[in-house]
CSV table of C-alpha atoms in Angstrom, one decimal:
chain,number,residue,atom,x,y,z
A,171,MET,CA,40.7,0.6,17.5
A,172,LEU,CA,39.0,2.9,14.7
A,173,PRO,CA,35.4,3.7,15.0
A,174,SER,CA,33.1,1.8,12.7
A,175,LYS,CA,32.0,3.6,9.5
A,176,ILE,CA,28.6,2.6,8.2
A,177,VAL,CA,27.1,3.5,5.0
A,178,VAL,CA,23.1,4.1,4.7
A,179,VAL,CA,22.2,3.9,1.1
A,180,GLY,CA,18.9,5.9,0.6
A,181,GLY,CA,17.4,8.9,2.1
A,182,GLY,CA,13.6,7.9,2.7
A,183,ALA,CA,11.9,6.7,5.5
A,184,ALA,CA,13.8,3.2,6.1
A,185,GLY,CA,17.2,4.7,5.2
A,186,PHE,CA,16.6,7.7,8.1
A,187,PHE,CA,15.3,5.2,10.5
A,188,GLY,CA,18.1,2.9,10.2
A,189,ALA,CA,20.4,5.6,10.2
A,190,ILE,CA,19.1,7.4,13.6
A,191,ALA,CA,18.9,3.9,15.1
A,192,CYS,CA,22.5,3.0,14.5
A,193,ALA,CA,24.2,6.5,15.3
A,194,ARG,CA,22.0,6.0,18.9
A,195,VAL,CA,23.0,2.5,19.7
A,196,ASN,CA,26.8,3.3,18.7
A,197,PRO,CA,27.4,7.1,19.3
A,198,GLN,CA,31.0,6.1,18.6
A,199,ALA,CA,30.5,4.8,14.8
A,200,GLU,CA,30.4,6.9,12.1
A,201,VAL,CA,27.3,6.8,10.2
A,202,THR,CA,26.7,8.4,7.2
A,203,LEU,CA,23.5,8.6,4.8
A,204,ILE,CA,23.7,9.1,1.1
A,205,GLU,CA,20.6,9.7,-1.3
A,206,ALA,CA,20.8,10.2,-5.0
A,207,SER,CA,18.6,12.9,-5.4
A,208,ARG,CA,18.9,16.6,-3.9
A,209,GLN,CA,16.1,15.9,-1.5
A,210,THR,CA,15.6,13.5,1.0
A,211,LEU,CA,12.2,12.4,2.5
A,212,ALA,CA,10.9,12.8,-0.7
A,213,LYS,CA,8.0,10.4,-0.3
A,214,VAL,CA,7.4,11.1,3.1
A,215,SER,CA,6.6,15.0,2.0
A,216,VAL,CA,3.8,13.8,-0.1
A,217,SER,CA,2.3,11.3,1.4
A,218,GLY,CA,-1.4,11.3,2.8
A,219,GLY,CA,-1.7,14.6,0.3
A,220,GLY,CA,1.1,16.2,2.4
A,221,ARG,CA,-0.3,15.2,5.6
A,222,CYS,CA,2.1,12.1,6.2
A,223,ASN,CA,0.1,8.9,6.8
A,224,VAL,CA,2.6,7.6,9.4
A,225,THR,CA,1.0,4.3,10.7
A,226,HIS,CA,-2.4,2.8,11.1
A,227,ALA,CA,-3.9,2.3,14.9
A,228,CYS,CA,-3.3,-1.4,14.8
A,229,PHE,CA,-1.2,-2.3,17.8
A,230,ASP,CA,-1.8,-5.8,17.9
A,231,ALA,CA,1.1,-7.8,15.7
A,232,HIS,CA,-0.8,-10.9,14.5
A,233,GLU,CA,-3.5,-8.4,13.5
A,234,LEU,CA,-1.1,-6.0,11.6
A,235,VAL,CA,0.6,-8.7,9.4
A,236,GLN,CA,-2.6,-9.4,7.8
A,237,TYR,CA,-2.6,-6.1,6.2
A,238,TYR,CA,0.3,-7.1,3.8
A,239,PRO,CA,-0.2,-9.0,0.8
A,240,ARG,CA,3.6,-9.9,0.9
A,241,GLY,CA,5.7,-10.1,3.6
A,242,GLY,CA,3.4,-10.4,6.6
A,243,LYS,CA,5.0,-14.0,7.4
A,244,ALA,CA,8.1,-12.5,7.6
A,245,LEU,CA,7.2,-9.2,9.5
A,246,ARG,CA,5.6,-11.5,12.4
A,247,GLY,CA,8.3,-11.5,14.7
A,248,ALA,CA,9.5,-8.0,13.6
A,249,PHE,CA,6.7,-6.5,14.7
A,250,ALA,CA,7.0,-8.3,17.6
A,251,ARG,CA,10.1,-6.7,18.1
A,252,PHE,CA,8.9,-2.9,16.8
A,253,GLN,CA,5.3,-2.4,15.5
A,254,ALA,CA,3.0,0.4,15.4
A,255,LYS,CA,2.6,1.2,19.2
A,256,ASP,CA,6.2,2.0,19.2
A,257,THR,CA,6.1,4.3,16.1
A,258,VAL,CA,4.0,6.3,17.6
A,259,ASP,CA,6.1,6.1,21.2
A,260,TRP,CA,9.3,6.9,19.2
A,261,PHE,CA,7.8,9.9,17.4
A,262,ALA,CA,6.3,11.0,20.9
A,263,THR,CA,9.8,10.9,22.6
A,264,GLN,CA,10.7,13.5,19.6
A,265,GLY,CA,7.7,15.7,20.4
A,266,VAL,CA,5.5,14.6,17.9
A,267,ARG,CA,2.2,13.8,18.6
A,268,LEU,CA,-0.1,11.4,16.3
A,269,LYS,CA,-3.7,11.7,16.0
A,270,THR,CA,-5.8,8.6,14.6
A,271,GLU,CA,-8.9,9.2,12.3
A,272,ALA,CA,-12.0,7.3,12.0
A,273,ASP,CA,-10.1,4.7,9.4
A,274,GLY,CA,-7.2,4.2,11.5
A,275,ARG,CA,-4.8,6.0,9.5
A,276,MET,CA,-2.6,8.1,11.8
A,277,PHE,CA,-1.3,11.6,11.1
A,278,PRO,CA,0.5,13.9,12.7
A,279,ILE,CA,-1.7,16.0,14.9
A,280,THR,CA,-0.4,19.5,12.8
A,281,ASP,CA,-1.7,17.4,9.8
A,282,SER,CA,1.4,18.5,7.8
A,283,SER,CA,4.3,16.0,6.3
A,284,GLU,CA,6.6,18.4,6.9
A,285,THR,CA,6.5,18.0,10.9
A,286,ILE,CA,7.6,14.3,10.1
A,287,VAL,CA,10.2,15.3,7.8
A,288,ASP,CA,11.6,18.1,10.2
A,289,CYS,CA,11.4,15.3,13.0
A,290,LEU,CA,13.6,12.8,11.3
A,291,MET,CA,16.0,15.4,10.1
A,292,ASN,CA,16.4,17.0,13.2
A,293,ALA,CA,16.8,13.5,14.9
A,294,ALA,CA,19.2,12.1,12.5
A,295,THR,CA,21.5,15.8,13.2
A,296,VAL,CA,21.2,15.1,16.8
A,297,ALA,CA,22.2,11.6,16.4
A,298,GLY,CA,25.5,12.8,14.7
A,299,VAL,CA,24.3,11.1,11.0
A,300,GLU,CA,26.1,12.5,8.0
A,301,ILE,CA,23.9,13.3,5.0
A,302,LEU,CA,25.1,13.4,1.8
A,303,THR,CA,22.7,14.1,-0.8
A,304,GLY,CA,23.0,14.1,-4.5
A,305,VAL,CA,25.5,11.1,-4.4
A,306,ALA,CA,24.5,8.2,-6.8
A,307,VAL,CA,25.6,4.9,-6.6
A,308,ALA,CA,27.1,3.1,-9.6
A,309,SER,CA,27.8,-0.2,-7.8
A,310,ILE,CA,29.3,-1.9,-4.5
A,311,LYS,CA,31.4,-4.6,-4.1
A,312,GLN,CA,32.4,-6.3,-1.1
A,313,SER,CA,36.4,-6.4,-0.2
A,314,GLN,CA,38.2,-8.5,1.9
A,315,GLY,CA,37.5,-8.7,5.5
A,316,ASN,CA,33.7,-8.2,4.9
A,317,HIS,CA,34.2,-4.6,4.0
A,318,PHE,CA,32.5,-2.6,1.2
A,319,GLU,CA,33.5,-0.2,-1.3
A,320,ILE,CA,30.8,1.9,-2.6
A,321,PHE,CA,31.3,3.5,-6.1
A,322,CYS,CA,29.7,6.9,-6.9
A,323,ARG,CA,29.1,7.9,-10.3
A,324,SER,CA,30.9,11.0,-9.7
A,325,GLY,CA,33.8,8.8,-9.5
A,326,LYS,CA,34.2,9.1,-5.3
A,327,ILE,CA,34.6,5.8,-3.6
A,328,ILE,CA,33.3,5.3,0.0
A,329,ASN,CA,34.6,2.9,2.2
A,330,CYS,CA,32.6,1.1,5.1
A,331,ASP,CA,32.2,-2.0,7.8
A,332,ARG,CA,28.6,-1.9,7.4
A,333,LEU,CA,26.1,-1.6,4.9
A,334,LEU,CA,22.3,-0.8,4.8
A,335,LEU,CA,20.5,-0.8,1.5
A,336,ALA,CA,17.2,0.9,1.9
A,337,THR,CA,16.6,2.4,-1.7
A,338,GLY,CA,13.0,2.0,-2.0
A,339,SER,CA,12.0,0.7,-5.4
A,340,SER,CA,14.6,1.9,-7.2
A,341,ARG,CA,16.3,0.0,-9.9
A,342,VAL,CA,19.7,0.9,-9.0
A,343,GLY,CA,19.4,-0.7,-5.7
A,344,TYR,CA,17.6,-4.1,-7.2
A,345,GLN,CA,20.7,-4.1,-9.3
A,346,ILE,CA,23.1,-3.5,-6.5
A,347,ALA,CA,21.4,-6.0,-4.2
A,348,GLN,CA,21.6,-8.4,-7.6
A,349,GLU,CA,25.0,-7.9,-8.1
A,350,LEU,CA,25.9,-8.6,-4.5
A,351,GLY,CA,24.3,-12.2,-4.9
A,352,HIS,CA,20.7,-11.7,-4.2
A,353,HIS,CA,17.5,-13.0,-5.8
A,354,ILE,CA,15.2,-9.9,-6.8
A,355,GLU,CA,11.2,-10.9,-7.4
A,356,SER,CA,10.2,-9.3,-10.3
A,357,PRO,CA,9.0,-5.8,-9.2
A,358,VAL,CA,5.5,-4.6,-10.6
A,359,PRO,CA,3.2,-2.0,-9.2
A,360,SER,CA,0.8,-2.0,-6.5
A,361,LEU,CA,-1.8,0.3,-5.0
A,362,PHE,CA,-3.5,1.3,-8.3
A,363,THR,CA,-6.9,2.3,-9.5
A,364,PHE,CA,-8.8,-0.1,-12.2
A,365,ASN,CA,-9.6,1.6,-15.7
A,366,ILE,CA,-13.2,0.7,-16.6
A,367,SER,CA,-13.6,1.7,-20.3
A,368,GLU,CA,-17.4,2.1,-19.9
A,369,ALA,CA,-18.6,5.8,-20.6
A,370,LYS,CA,-21.6,5.5,-19.3
A,371,LEU,CA,-20.0,4.6,-16.0
A,372,ARG,CA,-17.3,7.3,-16.3
A,373,ALA,CA,-20.0,9.8,-16.4
A,374,LEU,CA,-20.6,9.1,-13.0
A,375,ALA,CA,-17.4,10.4,-11.7
A,376,GLY,CA,-17.5,11.6,-8.1
A,377,ILE,CA,-20.3,9.5,-6.8
A,378,SER,CA,-19.4,7.0,-3.9
A,379,VAL,CA,-20.6,3.9,-2.4
A,380,ASN,CA,-19.8,2.4,1.0
A,381,PRO,CA,-19.5,-0.4,1.2
A,382,VAL,CA,-19.2,-2.4,-1.6
A,383,ARG,CA,-17.8,-5.9,-2.2
A,384,LEU,CA,-15.5,-6.5,-5.1
A,385,ARG,CA,-14.6,-10.0,-6.3
A,386,LEU,CA,-11.8,-10.0,-9.0
A,387,CYS,CA,-12.0,-12.9,-11.4
A,388,ALA,CA,-9.2,-13.7,-13.8
A,389,ASP,CA,-8.9,-17.2,-15.8
A,390,GLY,CA,-7.2,-19.3,-14.2
A,391,SER,CA,-6.8,-17.8,-10.7
A,392,SER,CA,-8.7,-18.0,-7.6
A,393,PRO,CA,-11.1,-15.0,-7.0
A,394,LEU,CA,-9.8,-12.5,-4.8
A,395,GLU,CA,-12.3,-10.2,-2.7
A,396,GLN,CA,-12.6,-6.6,-0.7
A,397,THR,CA,-15.2,-5.2,1.0
A,398,GLY,CA,-14.8,-1.2,1.6
A,399,PRO,CA,-15.9,2.7,0.0
A,400,LEU,CA,-15.7,3.1,-3.8
A,401,LEU,CA,-15.2,5.8,-5.7
A,402,ILE,CA,-16.5,6.3,-9.3
A,403,THR,CA,-13.9,8.0,-11.2
A,404,HIS,CA,-13.1,9.5,-14.7
A,405,TRP,CA,-11.2,6.7,-15.8
A,406,GLY,CA,-13.0,3.8,-14.1
A,407,LEU,CA,-13.1,2.8,-10.1
A,408,SER,CA,-11.2,3.7,-7.2
A,409,GLY,CA,-11.4,4.0,-3.7
A,410,PRO,CA,-10.0,1.9,-0.8
A,411,ALA,CA,-11.7,-1.1,-1.4
A,412,VAL,CA,-10.4,-1.2,-5.3
A,413,LEU,CA,-6.7,-0.1,-3.7
A,414,LYS,CA,-6.5,-3.2,-1.5
A,415,LEU,CA,-7.8,-5.6,-4.3
A,416,SER,CA,-5.1,-3.9,-6.7
A,417,ALA,CA,-2.6,-4.6,-3.7
A,418,TRP,CA,-3.3,-8.3,-3.1
A,419,GLY,CA,-4.4,-8.9,-6.9
A,420,ALA,CA,-0.9,-7.0,-8.1
A,421,ARG,CA,0.8,-10.0,-9.6
A,422,LEU,CA,-2.0,-11.7,-10.8
A,423,LEU,CA,-2.9,-8.2,-12.7
A,424,HIS,CA,0.2,-7.8,-14.2
A,425,ASP,CA,0.1,-11.2,-15.2
A,426,LYS,CA,-2.6,-11.1,-17.0
A,427,HIS,CA,-1.7,-7.2,-18.6
A,428,TYR,CA,-4.6,-5.9,-16.5
A,429,GLN,CA,-7.4,-7.7,-18.0
A,430,ALA,CA,-10.2,-8.9,-15.5
A,431,THR,CA,-13.2,-9.1,-14.6
A,432,LEU,CA,-14.8,-7.4,-11.9
A,433,LEU,CA,-18.2,-8.4,-9.9
A,434,VAL,CA,-19.2,-5.5,-7.9
A,435,ASN,CA,-22.2,-5.7,-4.8
A,436,TRP,CA,-23.6,-2.6,-4.5
A,437,LEU,CA,-25.5,-3.9,-1.6
A,438,PRO,CA,-23.4,-6.3,0.6
A,439,ASP,CA,-25.0,-6.1,3.8
A,440,PHE,CA,-28.0,-7.8,2.2
A,441,SER,CA,-28.0,-11.5,0.6
A,442,GLN,CA,-29.1,-12.0,-2.9
A,443,GLU,CA,-32.4,-13.5,-1.6
A,444,GLN,CA,-32.9,-10.3,0.8
A,445,VAL,CA,-32.3,-8.0,-2.2
A,446,ARG,CA,-34.8,-10.1,-4.4
A,447,GLN,CA,-37.4,-9.9,-1.5
A,448,ASN,CA,-36.7,-6.1,-1.2
A,449,ILE,CA,-37.4,-5.4,-4.7
A,450,LEU,CA,-40.5,-7.4,-4.9
A,451,ALA,CA,-41.8,-5.5,-1.9
A,452,ILE,CA,-41.0,-2.1,-3.7
A,453,LYS,CA,-43.0,-4.0,-6.9
A,454,ASN,CA,-46.1,-4.3,-5.0
A,455,GLU,CA,-46.0,-1.3,-2.8
A,456,TRP,CA,-45.0,1.2,-5.6
A,457,GLY,CA,-46.3,-0.7,-9.1
A,458,LYS,CA,-47.8,2.8,-10.0
A,459,ARG,CA,-44.6,4.8,-10.2
A,460,ALA,CA,-41.6,5.0,-12.0
A,461,ILE,CA,-38.5,2.7,-11.5
A,462,ALA,CA,-36.0,5.2,-12.2
A,463,LEU,CA,-37.4,7.8,-9.7
A,464,HIS,CA,-38.3,5.2,-7.1
A,465,ARG,CA,-35.5,3.2,-6.2
A,466,GLY,CA,-36.2,1.3,-2.6
A,467,VAL,CA,-32.3,0.7,-1.9
A,468,ASP,CA,-29.5,2.9,0.0
A,469,LEU,CA,-27.9,3.8,-3.4
A,470,PRO,CA,-27.3,7.1,-5.2
A,471,HIS,CA,-29.9,8.2,-7.8
A,472,ARG,CA,-27.9,8.9,-10.5
A,473,LEU,CA,-26.2,5.2,-10.0
A,474,TRP,CA,-29.2,3.8,-9.7
A,475,GLN,CA,-30.5,4.9,-13.0
A,476,TYR,CA,-27.3,3.6,-14.4
A,477,ILE,CA,-27.8,0.1,-12.7
A,478,ILE,CA,-31.5,-0.1,-14.3
A,479,ALA,CA,-30.7,1.3,-17.4
A,480,ARG,CA,-27.8,-1.9,-17.8
A,481,VAL,CA,-30.7,-4.2,-17.3
A,482,GLY,CA,-32.6,-2.4,-20.2
A,483,ILE,CA,-35.1,-0.7,-17.9
A,484,THR,CA,-36.4,2.4,-19.8
A,485,THR,CA,-36.9,5.5,-17.7
A,486,ASP,CA,-40.8,5.8,-18.0
A,487,GLU,CA,-41.3,1.6,-17.0
A,488,ARG,CA,-43.5,1.5,-13.7
A,489,TRP,CA,-42.8,-1.2,-11.1
A,490,ALA,CA,-46.0,-3.0,-12.1
A,491,GLY,CA,-44.9,-3.8,-15.0
A,492,LEU,CA,-41.3,-5.3,-14.1
A,493,SER,CA,-41.3,-8.9,-15.4
A,494,ASN,CA,-39.8,-11.6,-13.5
A,495,LYS,CA,-36.8,-12.3,-16.0
A,496,THR,CA,-36.0,-9.0,-15.8
A,497,LEU,CA,-36.3,-8.6,-11.7
A,498,ASN,CA,-33.7,-11.3,-11.8
A,499,LEU,CA,-31.7,-9.2,-14.1
A,500,LEU,CA,-31.8,-6.4,-11.7
A,501,VAL,CA,-31.0,-8.6,-8.6
A,502,GLN,CA,-28.1,-9.7,-10.5
A,503,GLU,CA,-26.6,-6.3,-11.5
A,504,LEU,CA,-27.1,-5.1,-7.8
A,505,THR,CA,-25.1,-8.1,-6.3
A,506,GLN,CA,-23.2,-8.9,-9.0
A,507,GLY,CA,-22.5,-6.7,-11.8
A,508,GLN,CA,-19.9,-7.2,-14.1
A,509,TYR,CA,-17.4,-4.7,-15.4
A,510,LEU,CA,-14.2,-5.2,-17.5
A,511,ILE,CA,-10.9,-4.0,-16.2
A,512,SER,CA,-9.1,-3.0,-19.1
A,513,GLY,CA,-5.8,-1.5,-17.7
A,514,LYS,CA,-4.5,0.3,-14.2
A,515,GLY,CA,-4.5,4.1,-13.4
A,516,VAL,CA,-2.1,5.8,-10.9
A,517,PHE,CA,-2.9,6.2,-6.9
A,518,LYS,CA,-0.4,9.3,-6.6
A,519,GLU,CA,-0.3,9.4,-2.8
A,520,GLU,CA,1.4,5.9,-2.8
A,521,PHE,CA,3.9,5.0,-4.8
A,522,VAL,CA,4.5,1.0,-3.9
A,523,THR,CA,6.1,-1.9,-5.6
A,524,CYS,CA,5.7,-5.4,-4.8
A,525,GLY,CA,8.7,-7.2,-5.6
A,526,GLY,CA,12.1,-7.1,-4.6
A,527,VAL,CA,14.9,-8.9,-2.3
A,528,ASN,CA,13.9,-12.3,-1.6
A,529,LEU,CA,12.7,-12.5,2.0
A,530,LYS,CA,13.9,-15.9,2.7
A,531,GLU,CA,17.2,-14.7,2.1
A,532,ILE,CA,16.8,-12.1,5.4
A,533,ASN,CA,17.4,-12.4,8.7
A,534,PHE,CA,14.3,-10.7,9.9
A,535,LYS,CA,15.9,-10.5,13.7
A,536,THR,CA,18.4,-8.0,12.3
A,537,MET,CA,17.9,-7.7,8.9
A,538,GLU,CA,21.1,-8.9,7.5
A,539,SER,CA,21.5,-10.8,4.5
A,540,LYS,CA,21.7,-14.7,5.1
A,541,LEU,CA,24.0,-14.5,2.4
A,542,VAL,CA,26.5,-11.2,2.7
A,543,SER,CA,27.7,-10.7,6.1
A,544,ASN,CA,27.5,-7.0,7.2
A,545,LEU,CA,25.0,-6.3,4.5
A,546,TYR,CA,21.4,-5.5,5.7
A,547,PHE,CA,18.3,-4.4,3.6
A,548,ALA,CA,15.1,-2.4,5.1
A,549,GLY,CA,12.2,-0.6,3.4
A,550,GLU,CA,10.4,-1.2,-0.1
A,551,ILE,CA,13.5,-2.6,-1.3
A,552,LEU,CA,12.5,-5.7,0.1
A,553,ASP,CA,9.8,-8.2,-1.3
A,554,ILE,CA,7.5,-6.7,1.1
A,555,ASP,CA,4.3,-4.1,0.8
A,556,GLY,CA,1.2,-3.3,2.5
A,557,VAL,CA,-2.3,-2.0,1.5
A,558,THR,CA,-3.0,1.6,1.6
A,559,GLY,CA,-3.5,3.0,4.8
A,560,GLY,CA,0.0,3.6,6.9
A,561,PHE,CA,1.1,0.2,6.7
A,562,ASN,CA,4.0,0.5,4.1
A,563,PHE,CA,5.6,3.6,6.1
A,564,GLN,CA,5.3,0.8,9.1
A,565,SER,CA,7.3,-2.0,7.6
A,566,ALA,CA,9.7,0.5,6.5
A,567,TRP,CA,10.2,2.3,10.1
A,568,THR,CA,10.3,-1.6,11.8
A,569,THR,CA,13.1,-3.0,9.1
A,570,GLY,CA,14.9,0.6,9.6
A,571,TYR,CA,14.6,0.2,13.0
A,572,LEU,CA,15.6,-3.3,13.3
A,573,ALA,CA,18.7,-2.9,11.0
A,574,GLY,CA,20.0,0.1,12.3
A,575,THR,CA,19.8,-1.3,15.9
A,576,ALA,CA,21.9,-4.5,14.8
A,577,MET,CA,24.2,-2.6,12.8
A,578,GLY,CA,24.8,-0.4,15.6
A,579,GLU,CA,25.1,-3.5,18.3
A,580,HIS,CA,27.4,-5.2,15.9
A,581,SER,CA,29.9,-2.2,15.8
A,582,ALA,CA,29.8,-1.9,19.5
A,583,ASP,CA,30.8,-5.3,20.2
């Protein structure tokens, strides 16, 4: 009996993990990984500012799924089979130790993404995976007997018994999946920054506040909230709170052409009434002092000056002269300041798309298509995306591992 031929299309995290898992489960199988560009694992190389945020130190599958705006429900069973702890253990067996940072993100102790790239390349080579770069796929057809013919742009045709599509957010990957009978949820960007056209806010670029509470409001939609660090930038707002909010609101913001209202609570640890009482106490105690110079709240000085200017308080006004009306406006500004989102920026460390192959068409025990026998999916080609912090890589490791293992076991039957 001839050995099974298995092809993985896509040389990213999910593709490599799938190819390695398959080749290890069934050493007799001929496993080939093909990548359209000349470089494999490109996203791994640049992730985390070149350090590679491998996963997140969340080792409870039920908690882990809550970090996925899309795909969490489908991943619940998948994480029961392979989750973040398994990822840590897998890399440890390859001699790569990971460390956990204060925010839960996990990186190789070398702080170099090349450690992860080299690890995956070596593991693939040792497992006997053939890696072909510069091979662009034009189309794929399933022939009789559920085999596949892969038509490359060069004119080359590659045949295989089982096929794993791990093409990330590539349009070609979506097109191939569609041609093979799958429905594609429209891909739109996720994990991005907010453009705020207010020049005086942007002049504060570099100031960060932790925590803030953000509330995203758009006509006809329920508000979305996130709490966490915020960074003011030259184009508007960034930081983990914004990025998480952009992930949960990715499709909503796309549909609204990235025009929406953002409410910022600069003091989320206090109720609005507590903030009001605190401001009143400051007024009574510091009556003769300038409001601009004696802020009495735990915010950067330049940000405080910007906030009071927003409610019409001049630099020479004293606390004693603060009217009740202006005091109420100040409390409102501190707890529900309104900012108009006028577009999206780019978060360059993550290239994440929401959308992809409809998850109802996938068996998440094996990652095999429910519509096409012997066809498997892993990674970002699926309609799965996580917030920033290593969660997108984790879904790639998990789906790649499950797909590769299932393909290998199927081949061994």
